[in-house]
PDB file of C-alpha atoms in Angstrom:
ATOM      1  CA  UNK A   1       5.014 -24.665  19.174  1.00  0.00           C
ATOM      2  CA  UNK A   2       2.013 -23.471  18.066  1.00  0.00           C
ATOM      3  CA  UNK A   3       2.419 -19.430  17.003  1.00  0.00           C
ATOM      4  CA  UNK A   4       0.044 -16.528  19.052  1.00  0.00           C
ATOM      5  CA  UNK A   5      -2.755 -14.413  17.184  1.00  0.00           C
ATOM      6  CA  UNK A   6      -0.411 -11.397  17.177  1.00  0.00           C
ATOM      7  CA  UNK A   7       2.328 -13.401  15.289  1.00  0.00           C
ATOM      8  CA  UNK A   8       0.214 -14.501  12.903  1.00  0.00           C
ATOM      9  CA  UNK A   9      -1.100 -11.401  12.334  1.00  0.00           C
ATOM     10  CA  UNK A  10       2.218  -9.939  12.058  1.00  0.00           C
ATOM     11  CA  UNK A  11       3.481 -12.694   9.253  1.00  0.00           C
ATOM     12  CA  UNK A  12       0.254 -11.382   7.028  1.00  0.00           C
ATOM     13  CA  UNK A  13       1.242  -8.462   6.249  1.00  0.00           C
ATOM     14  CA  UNK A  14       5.276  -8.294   7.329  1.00  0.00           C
ATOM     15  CA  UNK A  15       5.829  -4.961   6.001  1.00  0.00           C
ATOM     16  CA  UNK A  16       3.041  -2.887   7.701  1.00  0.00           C
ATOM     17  CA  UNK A  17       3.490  -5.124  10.713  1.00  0.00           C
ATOM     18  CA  UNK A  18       5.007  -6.069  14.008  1.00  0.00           C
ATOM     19  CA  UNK A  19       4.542  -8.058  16.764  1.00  0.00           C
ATOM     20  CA  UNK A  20       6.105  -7.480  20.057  1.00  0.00           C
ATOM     21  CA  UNK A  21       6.371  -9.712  23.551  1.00  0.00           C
ATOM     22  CA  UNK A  22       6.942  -9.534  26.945  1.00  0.00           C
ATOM     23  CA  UNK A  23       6.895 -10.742  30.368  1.00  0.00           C
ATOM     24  CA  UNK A  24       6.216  -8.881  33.809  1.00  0.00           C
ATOM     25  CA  UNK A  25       4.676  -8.654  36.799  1.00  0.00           C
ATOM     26  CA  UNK A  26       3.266  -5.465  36.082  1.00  0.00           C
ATOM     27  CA  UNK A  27       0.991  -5.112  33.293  1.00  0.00           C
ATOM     28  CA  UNK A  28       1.412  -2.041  32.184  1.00  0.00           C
ATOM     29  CA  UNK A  29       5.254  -2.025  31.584  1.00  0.00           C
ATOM     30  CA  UNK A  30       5.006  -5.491  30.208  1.00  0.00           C
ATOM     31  CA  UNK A  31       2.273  -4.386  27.883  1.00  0.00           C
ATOM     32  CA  UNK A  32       4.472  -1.163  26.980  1.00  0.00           C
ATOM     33  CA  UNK A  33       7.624  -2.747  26.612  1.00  0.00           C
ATOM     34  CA  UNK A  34       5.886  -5.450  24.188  1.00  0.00           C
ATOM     35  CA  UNK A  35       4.883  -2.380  22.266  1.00  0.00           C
ATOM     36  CA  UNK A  36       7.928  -1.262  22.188  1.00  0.00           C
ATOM     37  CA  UNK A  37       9.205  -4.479  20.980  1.00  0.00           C
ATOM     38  CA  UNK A  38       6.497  -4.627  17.831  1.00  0.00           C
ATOM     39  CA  UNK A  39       7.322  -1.410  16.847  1.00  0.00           C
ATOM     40  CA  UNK A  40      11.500  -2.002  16.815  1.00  0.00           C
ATOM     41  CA  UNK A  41      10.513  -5.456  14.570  1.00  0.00           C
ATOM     42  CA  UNK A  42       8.679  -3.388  12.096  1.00  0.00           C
ATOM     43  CA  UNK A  43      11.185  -0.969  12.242  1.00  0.00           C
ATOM     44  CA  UNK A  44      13.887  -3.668  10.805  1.00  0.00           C
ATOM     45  CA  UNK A  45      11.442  -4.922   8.397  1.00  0.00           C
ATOM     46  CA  UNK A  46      11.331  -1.584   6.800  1.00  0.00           C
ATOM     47  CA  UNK A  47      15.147  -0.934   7.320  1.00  0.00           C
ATOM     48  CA  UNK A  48      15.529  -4.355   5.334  1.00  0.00           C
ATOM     49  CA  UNK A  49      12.960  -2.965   2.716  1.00  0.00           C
ATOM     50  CA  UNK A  50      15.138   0.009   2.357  1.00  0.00           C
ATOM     51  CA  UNK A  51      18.609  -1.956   1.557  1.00  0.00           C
ATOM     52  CA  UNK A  52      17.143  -3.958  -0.738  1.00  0.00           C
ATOM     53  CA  UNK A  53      15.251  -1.292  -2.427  1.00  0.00           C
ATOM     54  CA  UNK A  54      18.487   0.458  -2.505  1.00  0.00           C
ATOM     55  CA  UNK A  55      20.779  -2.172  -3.432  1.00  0.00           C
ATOM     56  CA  UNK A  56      18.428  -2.925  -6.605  1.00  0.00           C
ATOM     57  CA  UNK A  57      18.546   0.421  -7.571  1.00  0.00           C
ATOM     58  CA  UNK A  58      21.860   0.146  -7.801  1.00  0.00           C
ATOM     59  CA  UNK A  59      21.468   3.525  -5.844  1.00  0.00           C
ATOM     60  CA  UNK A  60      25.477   5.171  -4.891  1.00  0.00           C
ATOM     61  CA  UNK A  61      24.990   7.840  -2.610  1.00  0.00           C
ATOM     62  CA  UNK A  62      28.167   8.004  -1.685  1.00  0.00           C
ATOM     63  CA  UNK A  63      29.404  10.030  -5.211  1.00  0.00           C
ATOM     64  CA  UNK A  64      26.834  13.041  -4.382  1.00  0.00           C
ATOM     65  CA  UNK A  65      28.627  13.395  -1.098  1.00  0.00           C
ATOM     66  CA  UNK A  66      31.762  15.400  -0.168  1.00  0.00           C
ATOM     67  CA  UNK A  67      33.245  12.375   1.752  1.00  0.00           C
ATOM     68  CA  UNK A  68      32.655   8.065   2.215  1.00  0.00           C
ATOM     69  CA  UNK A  69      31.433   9.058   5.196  1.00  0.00           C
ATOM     70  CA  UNK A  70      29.045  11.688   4.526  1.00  0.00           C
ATOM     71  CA  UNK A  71      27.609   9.624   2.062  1.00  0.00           C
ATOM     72  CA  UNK A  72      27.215   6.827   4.685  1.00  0.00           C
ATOM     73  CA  UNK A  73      25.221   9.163   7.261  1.00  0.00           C
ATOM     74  CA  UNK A  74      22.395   9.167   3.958  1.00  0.00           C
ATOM     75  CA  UNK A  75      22.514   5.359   4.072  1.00  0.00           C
ATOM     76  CA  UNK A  76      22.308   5.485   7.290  1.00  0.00           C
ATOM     77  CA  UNK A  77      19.233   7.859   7.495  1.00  0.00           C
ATOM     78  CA  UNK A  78      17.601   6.545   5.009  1.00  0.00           C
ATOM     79  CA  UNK A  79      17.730   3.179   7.123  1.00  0.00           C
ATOM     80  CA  UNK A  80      16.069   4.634  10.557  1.00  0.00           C
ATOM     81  CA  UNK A  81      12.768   3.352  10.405  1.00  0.00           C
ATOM     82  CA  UNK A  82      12.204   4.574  13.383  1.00  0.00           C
ATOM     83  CA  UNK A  83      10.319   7.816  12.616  1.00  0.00           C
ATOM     84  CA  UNK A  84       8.425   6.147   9.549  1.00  0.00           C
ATOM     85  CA  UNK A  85       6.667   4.041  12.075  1.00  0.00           C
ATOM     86  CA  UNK A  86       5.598   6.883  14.241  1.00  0.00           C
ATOM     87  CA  UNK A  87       2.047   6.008  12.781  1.00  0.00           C
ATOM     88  CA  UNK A  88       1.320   2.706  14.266  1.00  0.00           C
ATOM     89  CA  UNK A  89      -1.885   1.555  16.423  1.00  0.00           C
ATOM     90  CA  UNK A  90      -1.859  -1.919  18.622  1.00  0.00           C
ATOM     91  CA  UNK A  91      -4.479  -3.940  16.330  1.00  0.00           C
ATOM     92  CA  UNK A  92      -4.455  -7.273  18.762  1.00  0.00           C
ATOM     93  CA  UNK A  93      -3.100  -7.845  22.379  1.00  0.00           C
ATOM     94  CA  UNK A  94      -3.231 -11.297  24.221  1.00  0.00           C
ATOM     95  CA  UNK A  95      -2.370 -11.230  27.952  1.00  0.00           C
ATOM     96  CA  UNK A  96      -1.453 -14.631  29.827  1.00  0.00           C
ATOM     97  CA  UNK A  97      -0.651 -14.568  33.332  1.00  0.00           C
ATOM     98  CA  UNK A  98       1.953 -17.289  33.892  1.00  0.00           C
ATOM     99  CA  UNK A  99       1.761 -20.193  37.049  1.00  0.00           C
ATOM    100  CA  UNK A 100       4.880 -17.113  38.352  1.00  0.00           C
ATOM    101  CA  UNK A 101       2.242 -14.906  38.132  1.00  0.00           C
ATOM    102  CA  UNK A 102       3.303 -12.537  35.722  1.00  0.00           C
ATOM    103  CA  UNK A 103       1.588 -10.926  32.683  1.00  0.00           C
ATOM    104  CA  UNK A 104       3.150 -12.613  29.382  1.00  0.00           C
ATOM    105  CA  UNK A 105       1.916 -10.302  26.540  1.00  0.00           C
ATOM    106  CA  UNK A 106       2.217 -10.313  23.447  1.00  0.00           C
ATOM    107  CA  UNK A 107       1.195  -7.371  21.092  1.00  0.00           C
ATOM    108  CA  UNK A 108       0.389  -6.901  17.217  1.00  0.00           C
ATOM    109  CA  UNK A 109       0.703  -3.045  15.565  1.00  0.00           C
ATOM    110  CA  UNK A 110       0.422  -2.065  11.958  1.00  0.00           C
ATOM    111  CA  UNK A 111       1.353   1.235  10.070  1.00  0.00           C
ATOM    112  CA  UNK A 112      -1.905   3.270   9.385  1.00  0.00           C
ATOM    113  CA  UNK A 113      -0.988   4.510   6.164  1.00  0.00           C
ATOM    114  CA  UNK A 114      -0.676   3.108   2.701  1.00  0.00           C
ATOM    115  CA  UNK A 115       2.842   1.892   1.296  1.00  0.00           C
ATOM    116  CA  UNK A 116       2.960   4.358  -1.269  1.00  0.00           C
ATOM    117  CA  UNK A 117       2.548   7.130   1.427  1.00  0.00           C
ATOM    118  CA  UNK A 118       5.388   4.681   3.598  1.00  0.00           C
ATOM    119  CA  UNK A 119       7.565   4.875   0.815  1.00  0.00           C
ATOM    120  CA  UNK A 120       7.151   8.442  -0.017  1.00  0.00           C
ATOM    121  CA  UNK A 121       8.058   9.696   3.398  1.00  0.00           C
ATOM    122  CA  UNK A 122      10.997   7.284   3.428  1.00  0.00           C
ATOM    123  CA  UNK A 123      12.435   9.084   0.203  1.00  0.00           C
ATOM    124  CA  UNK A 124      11.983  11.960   2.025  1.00  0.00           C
ATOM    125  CA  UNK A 125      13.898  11.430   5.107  1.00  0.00           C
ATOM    126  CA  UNK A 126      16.939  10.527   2.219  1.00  0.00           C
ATOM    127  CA  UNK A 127      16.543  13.492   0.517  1.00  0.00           C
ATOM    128  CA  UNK A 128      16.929  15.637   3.632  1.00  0.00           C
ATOM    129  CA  UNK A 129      20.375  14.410   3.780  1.00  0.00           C
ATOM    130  CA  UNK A 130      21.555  15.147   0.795  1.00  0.00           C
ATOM    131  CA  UNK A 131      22.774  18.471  -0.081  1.00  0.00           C
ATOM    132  CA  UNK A 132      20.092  20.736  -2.137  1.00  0.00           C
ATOM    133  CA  UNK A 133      22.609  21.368  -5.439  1.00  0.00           C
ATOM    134  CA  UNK A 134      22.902  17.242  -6.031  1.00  0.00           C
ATOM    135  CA  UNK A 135      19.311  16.842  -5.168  1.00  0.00           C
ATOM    136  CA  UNK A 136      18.291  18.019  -8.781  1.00  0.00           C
ATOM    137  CA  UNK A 137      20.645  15.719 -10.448  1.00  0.00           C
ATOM    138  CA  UNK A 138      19.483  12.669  -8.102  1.00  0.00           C
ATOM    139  CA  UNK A 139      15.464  13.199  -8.495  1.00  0.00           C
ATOM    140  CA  UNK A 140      15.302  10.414 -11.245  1.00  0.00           C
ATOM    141  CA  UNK A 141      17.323   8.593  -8.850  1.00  0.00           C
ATOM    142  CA  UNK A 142      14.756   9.079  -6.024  1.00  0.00           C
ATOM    143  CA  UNK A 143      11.969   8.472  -7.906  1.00  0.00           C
ATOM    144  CA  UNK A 144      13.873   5.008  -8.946  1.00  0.00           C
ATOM    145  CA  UNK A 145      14.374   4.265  -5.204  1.00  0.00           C
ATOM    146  CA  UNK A 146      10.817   4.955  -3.947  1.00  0.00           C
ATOM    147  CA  UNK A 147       9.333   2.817  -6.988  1.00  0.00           C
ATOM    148  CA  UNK A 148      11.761  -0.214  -5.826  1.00  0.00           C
ATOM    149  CA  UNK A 149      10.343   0.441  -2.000  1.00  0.00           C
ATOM    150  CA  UNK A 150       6.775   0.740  -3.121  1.00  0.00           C
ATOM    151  CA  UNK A 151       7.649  -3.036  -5.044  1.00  0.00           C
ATOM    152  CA  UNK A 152       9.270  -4.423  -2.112  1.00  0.00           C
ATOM    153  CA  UNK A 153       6.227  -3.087   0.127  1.00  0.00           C
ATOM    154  CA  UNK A 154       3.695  -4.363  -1.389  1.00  0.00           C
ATOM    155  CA  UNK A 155       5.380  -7.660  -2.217  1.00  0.00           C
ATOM    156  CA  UNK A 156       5.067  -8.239   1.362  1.00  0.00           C
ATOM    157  CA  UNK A 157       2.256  -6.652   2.267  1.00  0.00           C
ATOM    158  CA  UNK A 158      -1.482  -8.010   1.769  1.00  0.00           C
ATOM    159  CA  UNK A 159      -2.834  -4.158   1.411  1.00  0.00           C
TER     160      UNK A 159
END
């Protein structure tokens, strides 16, 4: 099966971008939840980005937090990629109408930003959750974890 533009697009550059489908009779919520879609798949590729960065750190949030769990809710908010992809624009869209006659669409976005900038702001949403008297003893920390997400960025980005 031979892959769409917006796929292809998407596999150049995996961690700036996403490609989204969908199929309605309706274009506009087909092309909106296709969107939608593109945006969720770069979301995971960052939130993969982000384990990995902090697995090679060898990052343990866990011992600057009160409780296991506490210190889960900062892995856990460092992994919602959700908000770091807030600043995405639709770069390529490709609209079929099938024999059904529905819209098949399929959608490309990409983060307008650099990944230094990407990985900045994701340090940032970490450091939020951590409380402010351990934040001083974890900068070197930080500034370990956004190197490793600026590496893993760029290794799979083309920018």
């Amino acid at each position: 099966i031979e892959l769409n533009e917006c796929q292809i697009l998407a596999e150049q550059s995996p961690a700036t971008r996403g490609y989204g489908e969908a199929t309605n009779h309706r274009l506009s919520f087909a092309k909106a939840y296709a969107e939608g879609q593109a945006r969720a798949a770069l979301a995971r590729a960052i939130s993969a980005i982000i384990k990995t960065a902090t697995n090679e750190a060898d990052l343990s949030w866990e011992k600057y937090a009160g409780t296991t769990s506490e210190g889960q809710s900062v892995i856990d908010e460092g992994s919602k990629a959700e908000e770091i992809v807030e600043n995405t624009v639709v770069i390529k869209t490709n609209q079929y109408m099938q024999p059904n006659r529905q819209y098949h669409i399929f959608v490309c976005v990409e983060y307008q930003g650099d990944v230094t900038k990407m990985a900045a702001k994701i340090v940032d949403k970490v450091k939020q959750q951590v409380p402010d008297e351990d934040r001083i003893k974890m900068e070197y920390q930080f500034q370990k974890f956004e190197e490793k997400i600026e590496k893993e960025l760029a290794k799979r980005s083309n920018k």
